[in-house]
XYZ file of C-alpha atoms in Angstrom:
86
model
C 0.700 22.818 24.410
C 2.695 24.637 21.982
C 3.931 22.392 18.713
C 7.797 23.587 19.946
C 7.182 21.873 23.004
C 5.690 18.584 22.125
C 8.043 15.572 21.826
C 8.132 13.030 19.193
C 6.102 10.417 21.473
C 3.815 12.997 21.631
C 3.147 13.626 18.070
C 2.870 9.623 17.572
C 0.356 9.509 20.336
C -1.913 12.670 18.731
C -2.296 9.959 15.372
C -3.345 6.770 17.311
C -6.983 6.315 15.608
C -6.273 8.574 12.371
C -4.356 8.593 8.977
C -0.678 7.541 8.844
C 1.664 6.932 5.793
C 4.961 5.068 7.060
C 8.294 4.778 4.900
C 10.668 1.816 5.833
C 14.341 2.026 5.453
C 14.347 -1.003 3.132
C 11.581 1.193 0.962
C 8.907 -0.618 2.025
C 5.138 1.671 2.899
C 2.458 1.137 4.097
C -0.735 3.492 5.331
C -3.581 2.820 7.826
C -4.855 3.541 10.576
C -2.855 3.800 13.508
C -4.005 1.365 16.657
C -1.055 1.619 19.087
C 2.776 1.912 20.022
C 5.002 1.355 22.061
C 8.359 3.214 23.225
C 10.426 1.609 20.757
C 7.680 2.866 18.214
C 6.645 -0.965 17.041
C 3.165 -0.025 15.966
C 0.391 -1.288 14.566
C -1.736 -0.854 11.695
C -5.242 -1.843 10.934
C -6.555 -1.793 7.140
C -3.394 -1.461 6.312
C -2.278 -1.174 2.987
C 1.278 -1.885 1.788
C 1.840 -0.011 -1.488
C 4.253 -1.463 -3.926
C 4.058 0.976 -7.185
C 5.618 -2.622 -8.934
C 4.093 -5.206 -8.186
C 0.881 -3.287 -7.139
C -0.995 -2.624 -3.604
C -1.769 -5.593 -0.792
C -4.673 -4.706 1.605
C -3.751 -6.372 5.227
C -6.267 -6.566 7.709
C -3.868 -5.091 10.699
C 0.448 -5.342 10.291
C 2.640 -4.625 13.409
C 5.870 -2.879 11.891
C 9.006 -2.479 13.749
C 10.162 0.508 15.003
C 13.592 -0.023 14.234
C 12.898 -0.151 10.755
C 10.845 3.055 10.207
C 12.508 5.913 8.353
C 9.462 7.968 8.003
C 5.851 8.777 9.665
C 3.770 10.881 7.574
C 0.500 11.766 10.018
C -2.896 12.104 7.516
C -0.882 10.836 4.620
C -2.334 8.179 2.022
C 0.782 7.360 -0.015
C 0.210 9.380 -2.552
C 3.239 12.093 -3.975
C 1.890 15.276 -4.801
C 4.304 17.371 -7.021
C 3.367 21.623 -6.356
C 4.458 24.302 -9.473
C 6.324 26.068 -8.750
Protein backbone atom coordinates (compact mmCIF):
# COMPACT_ATOMS: atom_id res chain seq x y z
CA UNK A 1 0.00 0.00 0.00
CA UNK A 2 1.37 3.38 -0.96
CA UNK A 3 2.00 5.80 1.87
CA UNK A 4 -0.05 8.59 0.27
CA UNK A 5 -3.14 6.31 0.30
CA UNK A 6 -2.78 5.44 4.01
CA UNK A 7 -5.66 6.66 6.19
CA UNK A 8 -4.92 8.01 9.69
CA UNK A 9 -6.50 5.08 11.55
CA UNK A 10 -4.55 2.66 9.32
CA UNK A 11 -1.32 4.38 10.30
CA UNK A 12 -2.18 4.09 14.00
CA UNK A 13 -3.13 0.44 13.46
CA UNK A 14 0.37 -0.20 12.08
CA UNK A 15 1.76 1.16 15.38
CA UNK A 16 -0.03 -1.39 17.61
CA UNK A 17 2.62 -3.31 19.51
CA UNK A 18 5.22 -0.58 18.95
CA UNK A 19 6.61 2.28 21.00
CA UNK A 20 4.70 5.56 20.66
CA UNK A 21 5.05 9.06 22.11
CA UNK A 22 1.76 10.85 22.78
CA UNK A 23 1.50 14.59 23.47
CA UNK A 24 -1.78 15.68 25.04
CA UNK A 25 -3.62 19.01 24.61
CA UNK A 26 -2.87 20.06 28.20
CA UNK A 27 0.86 19.59 27.69
CA UNK A 28 1.22 16.17 29.33
CA UNK A 29 3.34 13.66 27.45
CA UNK A 30 3.34 9.87 27.58
CA UNK A 31 5.48 7.17 26.02
CA UNK A 32 4.72 3.47 25.96
CA UNK A 33 3.82 0.47 23.89
CA UNK A 34 0.50 0.89 22.06
CA UNK A 35 -1.75 -1.99 23.11
CA UNK A 36 -4.83 -0.89 21.17
CA UNK A 37 -7.20 1.92 20.21
CA UNK A 38 -10.76 2.49 19.04
CA UNK A 39 -12.48 4.59 16.37
CA UNK A 40 -12.30 7.66 18.63
CA UNK A 41 -8.52 7.16 19.04
CA UNK A 42 -8.89 6.40 22.74
CA UNK A 43 -5.74 4.38 23.26
CA UNK A 44 -4.22 2.03 25.80
CA UNK A 45 -0.49 2.16 26.48
CA UNK A 46 1.39 -0.46 28.49
CA UNK A 47 4.76 0.00 30.20
CA UNK A 48 4.01 3.71 29.96
CA UNK A 49 5.91 6.71 31.28
CA UNK A 50 4.38 10.10 32.01
CA UNK A 51 7.02 12.67 31.10
CA UNK A 52 7.15 15.69 33.38
CA UNK A 53 10.32 17.81 33.20
CA UNK A 54 9.47 19.61 36.47
CA UNK A 55 8.33 16.78 38.77
CA UNK A 56 10.15 13.91 37.09
CA UNK A 57 8.89 10.94 35.14
CA UNK A 58 6.26 8.54 36.47
CA UNK A 59 6.16 4.88 35.38
CA UNK A 60 2.71 3.40 34.81
CA UNK A 61 1.95 -0.27 34.06
CA UNK A 62 -1.08 0.63 31.88
CA UNK A 63 -2.95 3.82 30.99
CA UNK A 64 -6.01 4.76 28.95
CA UNK A 65 -5.70 8.04 27.04
CA UNK A 66 -8.81 9.92 25.88
CA UNK A 67 -8.66 10.48 22.12
CA UNK A 68 -10.34 13.90 22.46
CA UNK A 69 -7.30 15.18 24.37
CA UNK A 70 -4.56 13.84 22.08
CA UNK A 71 -2.69 16.58 20.26
CA UNK A 72 0.06 14.59 18.51
CA UNK A 73 1.41 11.06 18.25
CA UNK A 74 4.96 10.16 17.27
CA UNK A 75 5.39 6.50 16.26
CA UNK A 76 8.65 5.14 17.61
CA UNK A 77 9.14 8.27 19.73
CA UNK A 78 10.73 8.04 23.14
CA UNK A 79 9.93 11.53 24.42
CA UNK A 80 13.41 12.87 23.82
CA UNK A 81 13.81 16.02 21.76
CA UNK A 82 16.68 16.11 19.30
CA UNK A 83 18.00 19.37 17.91
CA UNK A 84 20.04 19.09 14.74
CA UNK A 85 22.81 21.55 13.91
CA UNK A 86 22.23 23.56 10.74
